[in-house]
Amino acid sequence: MLPADMPVLLALLIVSAVTSVFVAARYFAASGLFAVLTQKMRPGLYDGRGAQIGREIRWSLIAALIYGTPAGMALWAWNHLGWTQLYTGFDDYPLWYLPLSVLLYLFAQDTWFYWSHRAMHNKLLFRIMHAVHHKSRPPTAWTAMSFHPIESLTGALLIPLLVFVVPIHIAMLGIVLSAATIMGVTNHMGWEMFPRTLVHSRLGSWLITASHHEKHHEEYRCNFGLYFRFWDRVCGTDRGLSQRMKEGARASPSSKKAKVQA
């Protein structure tokens, strides 16, 4: 808790810095965990990519600062001014609203991401702000936050703005942020961790996993969504799953390990 008489600008600077450190720690924890898992499940997949991973980490640290700043400001506004629609009491809204609020935030994120992401594939915008992310080809577990600062800004503002207009319990916001982190990392790590029974099911045909997003990194002009394939399907930009990922899913980790050792 910051002193009540602390100058507002200093308070915002401190809160934003702390939040940025938290975002960076969350990135290292999630990406590091799935990088270790990749080494165990797909040994050798990231061999020879040290320079790429180093570049991804550097861009991601800048992104963490950009993501943390508006998030810290929103938290300060909630805690000190009561301006946001964040709430802490489970009886403040009906219980059925808890999962609904998560879905509302995820869909809003997915919608904003689809249209802003698709716009960034305009030739000029791509060169200015999105080429950094696509230098990771193929992506790794460290790619999820590897953005040019301008691209980071487009993604960093949505949730801090949403909390001012759409009510959400602080615990449900934690679920939204966790989903964004986990799906961001797993969709980029270069192999499919979810079972084929899900990925190729009726439910899976509406969800984005690594098999779907990898296709975007291969062909660029398709598969723009974040969580759901809704907008890709509506707009005719869904091109299905990566053939490389399909073939990789059919190969067992043990056979891959044998090939690497050979």
PDB file of C-alpha atoms in Angstrom:
ATOM      1  CA  MET A   1       0.000   0.000   0.000  1.00  0.00           C
ATOM      2  CA  LEU A   2       1.474   3.333  -1.035  1.00  0.00           C
ATOM      3  CA  PRO A   3       1.228   6.368   1.269  1.00  0.00           C
ATOM      4  CA  ALA A   4      -1.867   8.458   0.631  1.00  0.00           C
ATOM      5  CA  ASP A   5       0.174  11.647   0.359  1.00  0.00           C
ATOM      6  CA  MET A   6       2.590  10.299  -2.255  1.00  0.00           C
ATOM      7  CA  PRO A   7       2.551  12.362  -5.492  1.00  0.00           C
ATOM      8  CA  VAL A   8       0.345  10.715  -8.088  1.00  0.00           C
ATOM      9  CA  LEU A   9       3.000  10.562 -10.806  1.00  0.00           C
ATOM     10  CA  LEU A  10       5.504   8.922  -8.456  1.00  0.00           C
ATOM     11  CA  ALA A  11       2.879   6.447  -7.274  1.00  0.00           C
ATOM     12  CA  LEU A  12       1.972   5.540 -10.841  1.00  0.00           C
ATOM     13  CA  LEU A  13       5.648   5.106 -11.703  1.00  0.00           C
ATOM     14  CA  ILE A  14       6.231   2.766  -8.765  1.00  0.00           C
ATOM     15  CA  VAL A  15       3.083   0.710  -9.354  1.00  0.00           C
ATOM     16  CA  SER A  16       3.820   0.423 -13.086  1.00  0.00           C
ATOM     17  CA  ALA A  17       7.406  -0.665 -12.400  1.00  0.00           C
ATOM     18  CA  VAL A  18       6.277  -3.319  -9.922  1.00  0.00           C
ATOM     19  CA  THR A  19       3.613  -4.586 -12.333  1.00  0.00           C
ATOM     20  CA  SER A  20       6.155  -4.716 -15.168  1.00  0.00           C
ATOM     21  CA  VAL A  21       8.460  -6.840 -13.011  1.00  0.00           C
ATOM     22  CA  PHE A  22       5.525  -9.140 -12.297  1.00  0.00           C
ATOM     23  CA  VAL A  23       4.712  -9.429 -16.027  1.00  0.00           C
ATOM     24  CA  ALA A  24       8.357 -10.239 -16.783  1.00  0.00           C
ATOM     25  CA  ALA A  25       8.454 -12.843 -14.002  1.00  0.00           C
ATOM     26  CA  ARG A  26       5.261 -14.412 -15.326  1.00  0.00           C
ATOM     27  CA  TYR A  27       6.805 -14.561 -18.807  1.00  0.00           C
ATOM     28  CA  PHE A  28       9.979 -16.246 -17.582  1.00  0.00           C
ATOM     29  CA  ALA A  29       8.018 -18.677 -15.420  1.00  0.00           C
ATOM     30  CA  ALA A  30       5.601 -19.735 -18.163  1.00  0.00           C
ATOM     31  CA  SER A  31       8.013 -19.726 -21.103  1.00  0.00           C
ATOM     32  CA  GLY A  32      10.751 -21.338 -19.028  1.00  0.00           C
ATOM     33  CA  LEU A  33       8.433 -24.088 -17.838  1.00  0.00           C
ATOM     34  CA  PHE A  34       7.258 -24.938 -21.346  1.00  0.00           C
ATOM     35  CA  ALA A  35      10.799 -24.672 -22.729  1.00  0.00           C
ATOM     36  CA  VAL A  36      11.877 -27.308 -20.187  1.00  0.00           C
ATOM     37  CA  LEU A  37       8.826 -29.399 -21.088  1.00  0.00           C
ATOM     38  CA  THR A  38       9.752 -29.080 -24.767  1.00  0.00           C
ATOM     39  CA  GLN A  39      13.263 -30.310 -24.067  1.00  0.00           C
ATOM     40  CA  LYS A  40      11.790 -33.321 -22.298  1.00  0.00           C
ATOM     41  CA  MET A  41       9.003 -34.119 -24.766  1.00  0.00           C
ATOM     42  CA  ARG A  42      10.642 -32.990 -28.029  1.00  0.00           C
ATOM     43  CA  PRO A  43      14.402 -33.177 -27.371  1.00  0.00           C
ATOM     44  CA  GLY A  44      16.470 -31.263 -29.894  1.00  0.00           C
ATOM     45  CA  LEU A  45      13.560 -29.177 -31.204  1.00  0.00           C
ATOM     46  CA  TYR A  46      15.235 -25.906 -30.206  1.00  0.00           C
ATOM     47  CA  ASP A  47      18.789 -26.935 -31.063  1.00  0.00           C
ATOM     48  CA  GLY A  48      20.697 -24.192 -32.893  1.00  0.00           C
ATOM     49  CA  ARG A  49      18.161 -21.500 -31.969  1.00  0.00           C
ATOM     50  CA  GLY A  50      20.118 -19.806 -29.180  1.00  0.00           C
ATOM     51  CA  ALA A  51      20.404 -16.502 -31.054  1.00  0.00           C
ATOM     52  CA  GLN A  52      16.690 -16.511 -31.877  1.00  0.00           C
ATOM     53  CA  ILE A  53      15.708 -17.257 -28.274  1.00  0.00           C
ATOM     54  CA  GLY A  54      18.021 -14.542 -26.980  1.00  0.00           C
ATOM     55  CA  ARG A  55      16.390 -12.044 -29.336  1.00  0.00           C
ATOM     56  CA  GLU A  56      12.928 -13.198 -28.249  1.00  0.00           C
ATOM     57  CA  ILE A  57      13.791 -12.676 -24.582  1.00  0.00           C
ATOM     58  CA  ARG A  58      15.147  -9.172 -25.199  1.00  0.00           C
ATOM     59  CA  TRP A  59      12.026  -8.054 -27.080  1.00  0.00           C
ATOM     60  CA  SER A  60       9.832  -9.720 -24.446  1.00  0.00           C
ATOM     61  CA  LEU A  61      11.457  -7.773 -21.613  1.00  0.00           C
ATOM     62  CA  ILE A  62      10.614  -4.528 -23.421  1.00  0.00           C
ATOM     63  CA  ALA A  63       7.082  -5.838 -23.954  1.00  0.00           C
ATOM     64  CA  ALA A  64       6.795  -6.626 -20.231  1.00  0.00           C
ATOM     65  CA  LEU A  65       7.542  -2.980 -19.412  1.00  0.00           C
ATOM     66  CA  ILE A  66       4.893  -1.806 -21.896  1.00  0.00           C
ATOM     67  CA  TYR A  67       2.276  -4.304 -20.701  1.00  0.00           C
ATOM     68  CA  GLY A  68       2.975  -3.562 -17.058  1.00  0.00           C
ATOM     69  CA  THR A  69       2.569   0.208 -17.292  1.00  0.00           C
ATOM     70  CA  PRO A  70      -1.163   0.516 -18.163  1.00  0.00           C
ATOM     71  CA  ALA A  71      -1.933  -2.533 -15.994  1.00  0.00           C
ATOM     72  CA  GLY A  72      -0.270  -0.863 -13.020  1.00  0.00           C
ATOM     73  CA  MET A  73      -2.173   2.363 -13.660  1.00  0.00           C
ATOM     74  CA  ALA A  74      -5.476   0.482 -13.779  1.00  0.00           C
ATOM     75  CA  LEU A  75      -4.684  -1.296 -10.508  1.00  0.00           C
ATOM     76  CA  TRP A  76      -3.806   2.014  -8.872  1.00  0.00           C
ATOM     77  CA  ALA A  77      -7.062   3.564 -10.120  1.00  0.00           C
ATOM     78  CA  TRP A  78      -8.991   0.615  -8.677  1.00  0.00           C
ATOM     79  CA  ASN A  79      -7.214   0.576  -5.314  1.00  0.00           C
ATOM     80  CA  HIS A  80      -6.981   4.320  -4.690  1.00  0.00           C
ATOM     81  CA  LEU A  81      -9.826   5.882  -6.660  1.00  0.00           C
ATOM     82  CA  GLY A  82     -12.385   3.114  -7.077  1.00  0.00           C
ATOM     83  CA  TRP A  83     -12.748   4.012 -10.741  1.00  0.00           C
ATOM     84  CA  THR A  84     -12.734   0.509 -12.234  1.00  0.00           C
ATOM     85  CA  GLN A  85     -15.367  -2.217 -12.359  1.00  0.00           C
ATOM     86  CA  LEU A  86     -13.134  -4.718 -10.537  1.00  0.00           C
ATOM     87  CA  TYR A  87     -14.780  -6.255  -7.489  1.00  0.00           C
ATOM     88  CA  THR A  88     -13.752  -8.671  -4.733  1.00  0.00           C
ATOM     89  CA  GLY A  89     -16.978  -9.903  -3.158  1.00  0.00           C
ATOM     90  CA  PHE A  90     -18.392 -13.125  -4.598  1.00  0.00           C
ATOM     91  CA  ASP A  91     -21.883 -11.898  -3.751  1.00  0.00           C
ATOM     92  CA  ASP A  92     -21.455  -8.530  -5.510  1.00  0.00           C
ATOM     93  CA  TYR A  93     -22.846 -10.065  -8.719  1.00  0.00           C
ATOM     94  CA  PRO A  94     -24.749 -13.322  -9.356  1.00  0.00           C
ATOM     95  CA  LEU A  95     -22.500 -16.391  -9.323  1.00  0.00           C
ATOM     96  CA  TRP A  96     -23.419 -17.205 -12.929  1.00  0.00           C
ATOM     97  CA  TYR A  97     -21.751 -13.941 -13.933  1.00  0.00           C
ATOM     98  CA  LEU A  98     -18.321 -15.211 -12.797  1.00  0.00           C
ATOM     99  CA  PRO A  99     -17.765 -17.587 -15.753  1.00  0.00           C
ATOM    100  CA  LEU A 100     -19.674 -15.255 -18.088  1.00  0.00           C
ATOM    101  CA  SER A 101     -17.295 -12.394 -17.307  1.00  0.00           C
ATOM    102  CA  VAL A 102     -14.320 -14.616 -18.169  1.00  0.00           C
ATOM    103  CA  LEU A 103     -15.903 -15.499 -21.515  1.00  0.00           C
ATOM    104  CA  LEU A 104     -16.715 -11.836 -22.207  1.00  0.00           C
ATOM    105  CA  TYR A 105     -13.114 -10.800 -21.591  1.00  0.00           C
ATOM    106  CA  LEU A 106     -11.688 -13.684 -23.630  1.00  0.00           C
ATOM    107  CA  PHE A 107     -13.997 -12.957 -26.550  1.00  0.00           C
ATOM    108  CA  ALA A 108     -13.232  -9.234 -26.401  1.00  0.00           C
ATOM    109  CA  GLN A 109      -9.513 -10.038 -26.370  1.00  0.00           C
ATOM    110  CA  ASP A 110      -9.918 -12.492 -29.205  1.00  0.00           C
ATOM    111  CA  THR A 111     -11.890  -9.983 -31.287  1.00  0.00           C
ATOM    112  CA  TRP A 112      -9.415  -7.155 -30.748  1.00  0.00           C
ATOM    113  CA  PHE A 113      -6.489  -9.462 -31.435  1.00  0.00           C
ATOM    114  CA  TYR A 114      -7.980 -10.840 -34.649  1.00  0.00           C
ATOM    115  CA  TRP A 115      -8.650  -7.445 -36.223  1.00  0.00           C
ATOM    116  CA  SER A 116      -5.518  -5.687 -34.987  1.00  0.00           C
ATOM    117  CA  HIS A 117      -3.389  -8.713 -35.912  1.00  0.00           C
ATOM    118  CA  ARG A 118      -4.915  -8.898 -39.365  1.00  0.00           C
ATOM    119  CA  ALA A 119      -4.320  -5.161 -39.840  1.00  0.00           C
ATOM    120  CA  MET A 120      -0.678  -5.632 -38.892  1.00  0.00           C
ATOM    121  CA  HIS A 121      -0.260  -7.885 -41.915  1.00  0.00           C
ATOM    122  CA  ASN A 122      -0.721  -4.866 -44.142  1.00  0.00           C
ATOM    123  CA  LYS A 123       2.672  -4.493 -45.859  1.00  0.00           C
ATOM    124  CA  LEU A 124       3.518  -1.149 -44.260  1.00  0.00           C
ATOM    125  CA  LEU A 125       2.339  -2.033 -40.753  1.00  0.00           C
ATOM    126  CA  PHE A 126       4.019  -5.415 -41.012  1.00  0.00           C
ATOM    127  CA  ARG A 127       7.409  -3.824 -41.668  1.00  0.00           C
ATOM    128  CA  ILE A 128       6.931  -1.225 -38.938  1.00  0.00           C
ATOM    129  CA  MET A 129       5.538  -3.291 -36.083  1.00  0.00           C
ATOM    130  CA  HIS A 130       4.899  -6.978 -36.770  1.00  0.00           C
ATOM    131  CA  ALA A 131       8.013  -8.241 -38.551  1.00  0.00           C
ATOM    132  CA  VAL A 132       9.784  -8.593 -35.195  1.00  0.00           C
ATOM    133  CA  HIS A 133       7.364 -11.290 -34.097  1.00  0.00           C
ATOM    134  CA  HIS A 134       7.608 -13.164 -37.384  1.00  0.00           C
ATOM    135  CA  LYS A 135      11.381 -13.321 -37.240  1.00  0.00           C
ATOM    136  CA  SER A 136      10.695 -16.259 -34.954  1.00  0.00           C
ATOM    137  CA  ARG A 137      10.208 -18.837 -37.650  1.00  0.00           C
ATOM    138  CA  PRO A 138       9.507 -21.384 -36.438  1.00  0.00           C
ATOM    139  CA  PRO A 139       8.461 -19.951 -33.055  1.00  0.00           C
ATOM    140  CA  THR A 140       9.549 -21.308 -29.673  1.00  0.00           C
ATOM    141  CA  ALA A 141       8.208 -21.284 -26.123  1.00  0.00           C
ATOM    142  CA  TRP A 142       9.948 -17.905 -25.720  1.00  0.00           C
ATOM    143  CA  THR A 143       8.165 -16.238 -28.690  1.00  0.00           C
ATOM    144  CA  ALA A 144       4.782 -15.360 -27.179  1.00  0.00           C
ATOM    145  CA  MET A 145       5.766 -11.833 -26.053  1.00  0.00           C
ATOM    146  CA  SER A 146       8.440 -11.131 -28.654  1.00  0.00           C
ATOM    147  CA  PHE A 147       6.870  -7.946 -30.037  1.00  0.00           C
ATOM    148  CA  HIS A 148       7.953  -4.597 -31.405  1.00  0.00           C
ATOM    149  CA  PRO A 149       7.052  -1.894 -28.820  1.00  0.00           C
ATOM    150  CA  ILE A 150       4.240  -0.520 -31.001  1.00  0.00           C
ATOM    151  CA  GLU A 151       2.680  -3.956 -31.295  1.00  0.00           C
ATOM    152  CA  SER A 152       3.071  -4.429 -27.551  1.00  0.00           C
ATOM    153  CA  LEU A 153       1.157  -1.214 -26.993  1.00  0.00           C
ATOM    154  CA  THR A 154      -1.789  -2.401 -29.104  1.00  0.00           C
ATOM    155  CA  GLY A 155      -2.095  -5.499 -26.939  1.00  0.00           C
ATOM    156  CA  ALA A 156      -1.318  -3.875 -23.593  1.00  0.00           C
ATOM    157  CA  LEU A 157      -4.212  -1.415 -23.512  1.00  0.00           C
ATOM    158  CA  LEU A 158      -7.266  -3.620 -23.977  1.00  0.00           C
ATOM    159  CA  ILE A 159      -7.694  -5.305 -20.584  1.00  0.00           C
ATOM    160  CA  PRO A 160      -6.713  -2.185 -18.562  1.00  0.00           C
ATOM    161  CA  LEU A 161      -9.451  -0.355 -20.496  1.00  0.00           C
ATOM    162  CA  LEU A 162     -11.975  -3.172 -20.158  1.00  0.00           C
ATOM    163  CA  VAL A 163     -11.781  -3.165 -16.357  1.00  0.00           C
ATOM    164  CA  PHE A 164     -13.191   0.365 -16.409  1.00  0.00           C
ATOM    165  CA  VAL A 165     -16.365  -0.667 -18.242  1.00  0.00           C
ATOM    166  CA  VAL A 166     -16.985  -4.426 -17.817  1.00  0.00           C
ATOM    167  CA  PRO A 167     -17.335  -5.743 -14.245  1.00  0.00           C
ATOM    168  CA  ILE A 168     -15.102  -8.670 -13.322  1.00  0.00           C
ATOM    169  CA  HIS A 169     -14.102 -10.320 -10.063  1.00  0.00           C
ATOM    170  CA  ILE A 170     -10.393 -10.020  -9.341  1.00  0.00           C
ATOM    171  CA  ALA A 171     -10.081 -13.829  -9.265  1.00  0.00           C
ATOM    172  CA  MET A 172     -11.748 -14.127 -12.670  1.00  0.00           C
ATOM    173  CA  LEU A 173      -9.361 -11.504 -14.017  1.00  0.00           C
ATOM    174  CA  GLY A 174      -6.568 -13.740 -12.776  1.00  0.00           C
ATOM    175  CA  ILE A 175      -8.041 -16.594 -14.819  1.00  0.00           C
ATOM    176  CA  VAL A 176      -8.184 -14.375 -17.921  1.00  0.00           C
ATOM    177  CA  LEU A 177      -4.549 -13.336 -17.516  1.00  0.00           C
ATOM    178  CA  SER A 178      -3.479 -16.929 -16.860  1.00  0.00           C
ATOM    179  CA  ALA A 179      -5.283 -18.113 -19.988  1.00  0.00           C
ATOM    180  CA  ALA A 180      -3.601 -15.372 -22.038  1.00  0.00           C
ATOM    181  CA  THR A 181      -0.186 -16.389 -20.722  1.00  0.00           C
ATOM    182  CA  ILE A 182      -0.582 -20.140 -21.099  1.00  0.00           C
ATOM    183  CA  MET A 183      -2.241 -20.054 -24.513  1.00  0.00           C
ATOM    184  CA  GLY A 184       0.234 -17.469 -25.770  1.00  0.00           C
ATOM    185  CA  VAL A 185       3.155 -19.728 -24.865  1.00  0.00           C
ATOM    186  CA  THR A 186       1.681 -23.096 -25.843  1.00  0.00           C
ATOM    187  CA  ASN A 187       0.457 -21.777 -29.206  1.00  0.00           C
ATOM    188  CA  HIS A 188       4.023 -20.813 -30.118  1.00  0.00           C
ATOM    189  CA  MET A 189       6.164 -23.589 -28.715  1.00  0.00           C
ATOM    190  CA  GLY A 190       6.439 -25.576 -31.933  1.00  0.00           C
ATOM    191  CA  TRP A 191       4.605 -28.755 -30.980  1.00  0.00           C
ATOM    192  CA  GLU A 192       1.105 -29.728 -29.963  1.00  0.00           C
ATOM    193  CA  MET A 193       0.719 -30.472 -26.263  1.00  0.00           C
ATOM    194  CA  PHE A 194      -3.033 -31.033 -26.399  1.00  0.00           C
ATOM    195  CA  PRO A 195      -4.278 -34.532 -27.315  1.00  0.00           C
ATOM    196  CA  ARG A 196      -5.390 -35.288 -30.867  1.00  0.00           C
ATOM    197  CA  THR A 197      -8.781 -36.274 -29.469  1.00  0.00           C
ATOM    198  CA  LEU A 198      -9.284 -32.620 -28.503  1.00  0.00           C
ATOM    199  CA  VAL A 199      -7.521 -30.883 -31.392  1.00  0.00           C
ATOM    200  CA  HIS A 200      -9.461 -32.876 -34.005  1.00  0.00           C
ATOM    201  CA  SER A 201     -12.779 -32.918 -32.145  1.00  0.00           C
ATOM    202  CA  ARG A 202     -15.819 -30.747 -32.790  1.00  0.00           C
ATOM    203  CA  LEU A 203     -14.819 -28.547 -29.846  1.00  0.00           C
ATOM    204  CA  GLY A 204     -11.210 -28.418 -31.026  1.00  0.00           C
ATOM    205  CA  SER A 205     -12.317 -27.196 -34.433  1.00  0.00           C
ATOM    206  CA  TRP A 206     -13.315 -23.923 -32.739  1.00  0.00           C
ATOM    207  CA  LEU A 207     -10.250 -23.534 -30.512  1.00  0.00           C
ATOM    208  CA  ILE A 208      -6.789 -22.270 -31.380  1.00  0.00           C
ATOM    209  CA  THR A 209      -3.852 -24.400 -30.307  1.00  0.00           C
ATOM    210  CA  ALA A 210      -0.290 -24.712 -31.565  1.00  0.00           C
ATOM    211  CA  SER A 211      -1.378 -26.764 -34.587  1.00  0.00           C
ATOM    212  CA  HIS A 212      -3.553 -23.886 -35.784  1.00  0.00           C
ATOM    213  CA  HIS A 213      -1.294 -20.953 -34.932  1.00  0.00           C
ATOM    214  CA  GLU A 214       1.788 -22.615 -36.413  1.00  0.00           C
ATOM    215  CA  LYS A 215       0.021 -22.404 -39.778  1.00  0.00           C
ATOM    216  CA  HIS A 216      -0.051 -18.627 -39.362  1.00  0.00           C
ATOM    217  CA  HIS A 217       3.704 -18.513 -38.804  1.00  0.00           C
ATOM    218  CA  GLU A 218       4.173 -20.651 -41.906  1.00  0.00           C
ATOM    219  CA  GLU A 219       1.896 -18.754 -44.308  1.00  0.00           C
ATOM    220  CA  TYR A 220       1.260 -15.354 -42.611  1.00  0.00           C
ATOM    221  CA  ARG A 221      -2.022 -14.515 -44.399  1.00  0.00           C
ATOM    222  CA  CYS A 222      -4.320 -16.816 -42.417  1.00  0.00           C
ATOM    223  CA  ASN A 223      -5.253 -18.006 -38.904  1.00  0.00           C
ATOM    224  CA  PHE A 224      -5.188 -14.612 -37.182  1.00  0.00           C
ATOM    225  CA  GLY A 225      -7.152 -15.476 -34.018  1.00  0.00           C
ATOM    226  CA  LEU A 226      -5.970 -15.731 -30.425  1.00  0.00           C
ATOM    227  CA  TYR A 227      -8.226 -18.199 -28.575  1.00  0.00           C
ATOM    228  CA  PHE A 228     -11.088 -19.066 -30.902  1.00  0.00           C
ATOM    229  CA  ARG A 229     -11.428 -19.746 -34.611  1.00  0.00           C
ATOM    230  CA  PHE A 230     -14.720 -17.816 -34.771  1.00  0.00           C
ATOM    231  CA  TRP A 231     -13.459 -14.729 -36.626  1.00  0.00           C
ATOM    232  CA  ASP A 232     -11.192 -16.747 -38.892  1.00  0.00           C
ATOM    233  CA  ARG A 233     -14.175 -18.851 -39.921  1.00  0.00           C
ATOM    234  CA  VAL A 234     -16.548 -15.906 -40.332  1.00  0.00           C
ATOM    235  CA  CYS A 235     -14.008 -13.961 -42.406  1.00  0.00           C
ATOM    236  CA  GLY A 236     -12.718 -16.900 -44.460  1.00  0.00           C
ATOM    237  CA  THR A 237      -9.153 -16.723 -43.124  1.00  0.00           C
ATOM    238  CA  ASP A 238      -9.086 -20.137 -41.465  1.00  0.00           C
ATOM    239  CA  ARG A 239      -6.646 -22.426 -43.294  1.00  0.00           C
ATOM    240  CA  GLY A 240      -6.743 -25.328 -40.883  1.00  0.00           C
ATOM    241  CA  LEU A 241      -3.787 -26.908 -39.134  1.00  0.00           C
ATOM    242  CA  SER A 242      -0.078 -26.995 -39.840  1.00  0.00           C
ATOM    243  CA  GLN A 243       0.933 -30.051 -41.846  1.00  0.00           C
ATOM    244  CA  ARG A 244       4.277 -30.125 -40.041  1.00  0.00           C
ATOM    245  CA  MET A 245       2.485 -30.210 -36.714  1.00  0.00           C
ATOM    246  CA  LYS A 246       0.212 -33.006 -37.905  1.00  0.00           C
ATOM    247  CA  GLU A 247       3.216 -35.054 -38.927  1.00  0.00           C
ATOM    248  CA  GLY A 248       4.974 -34.231 -35.673  1.00  0.00           C
ATOM    249  CA  ALA A 249       1.953 -35.377 -33.677  1.00  0.00           C
ATOM    250  CA  ARG A 250       2.072 -38.750 -35.402  1.00  0.00           C
ATOM    251  CA  ALA A 251       5.731 -39.197 -34.461  1.00  0.00           C
ATOM    252  CA  SER A 252       6.318 -40.281 -30.876  1.00  0.00           C
ATOM    253  CA  PRO A 253       8.726 -38.347 -28.641  1.00  0.00           C
ATOM    254  CA  SER A 254      10.905 -41.435 -28.370  1.00  0.00           C
ATOM    255  CA  SER A 255      11.279 -41.723 -32.137  1.00  0.00           C
ATOM    256  CA  LYS A 256      12.164 -38.039 -32.348  1.00  0.00           C
ATOM    257  CA  LYS A 257      14.774 -38.505 -29.650  1.00  0.00           C
ATOM    258  CA  ALA A 258      16.278 -41.414 -31.535  1.00  0.00           C
ATOM    259  CA  LYS A 259      16.537 -39.307 -34.693  1.00  0.00           C
ATOM    260  CA  VAL A 260      18.271 -36.477 -32.819  1.00  0.00           C
ATOM    261  CA  GLN A 261      20.762 -38.849 -31.203  1.00  0.00           C
ATOM    262  CA  ALA A 262      21.467 -40.488 -34.563  1.00  0.00           C
TER     263      ALA A 262
END
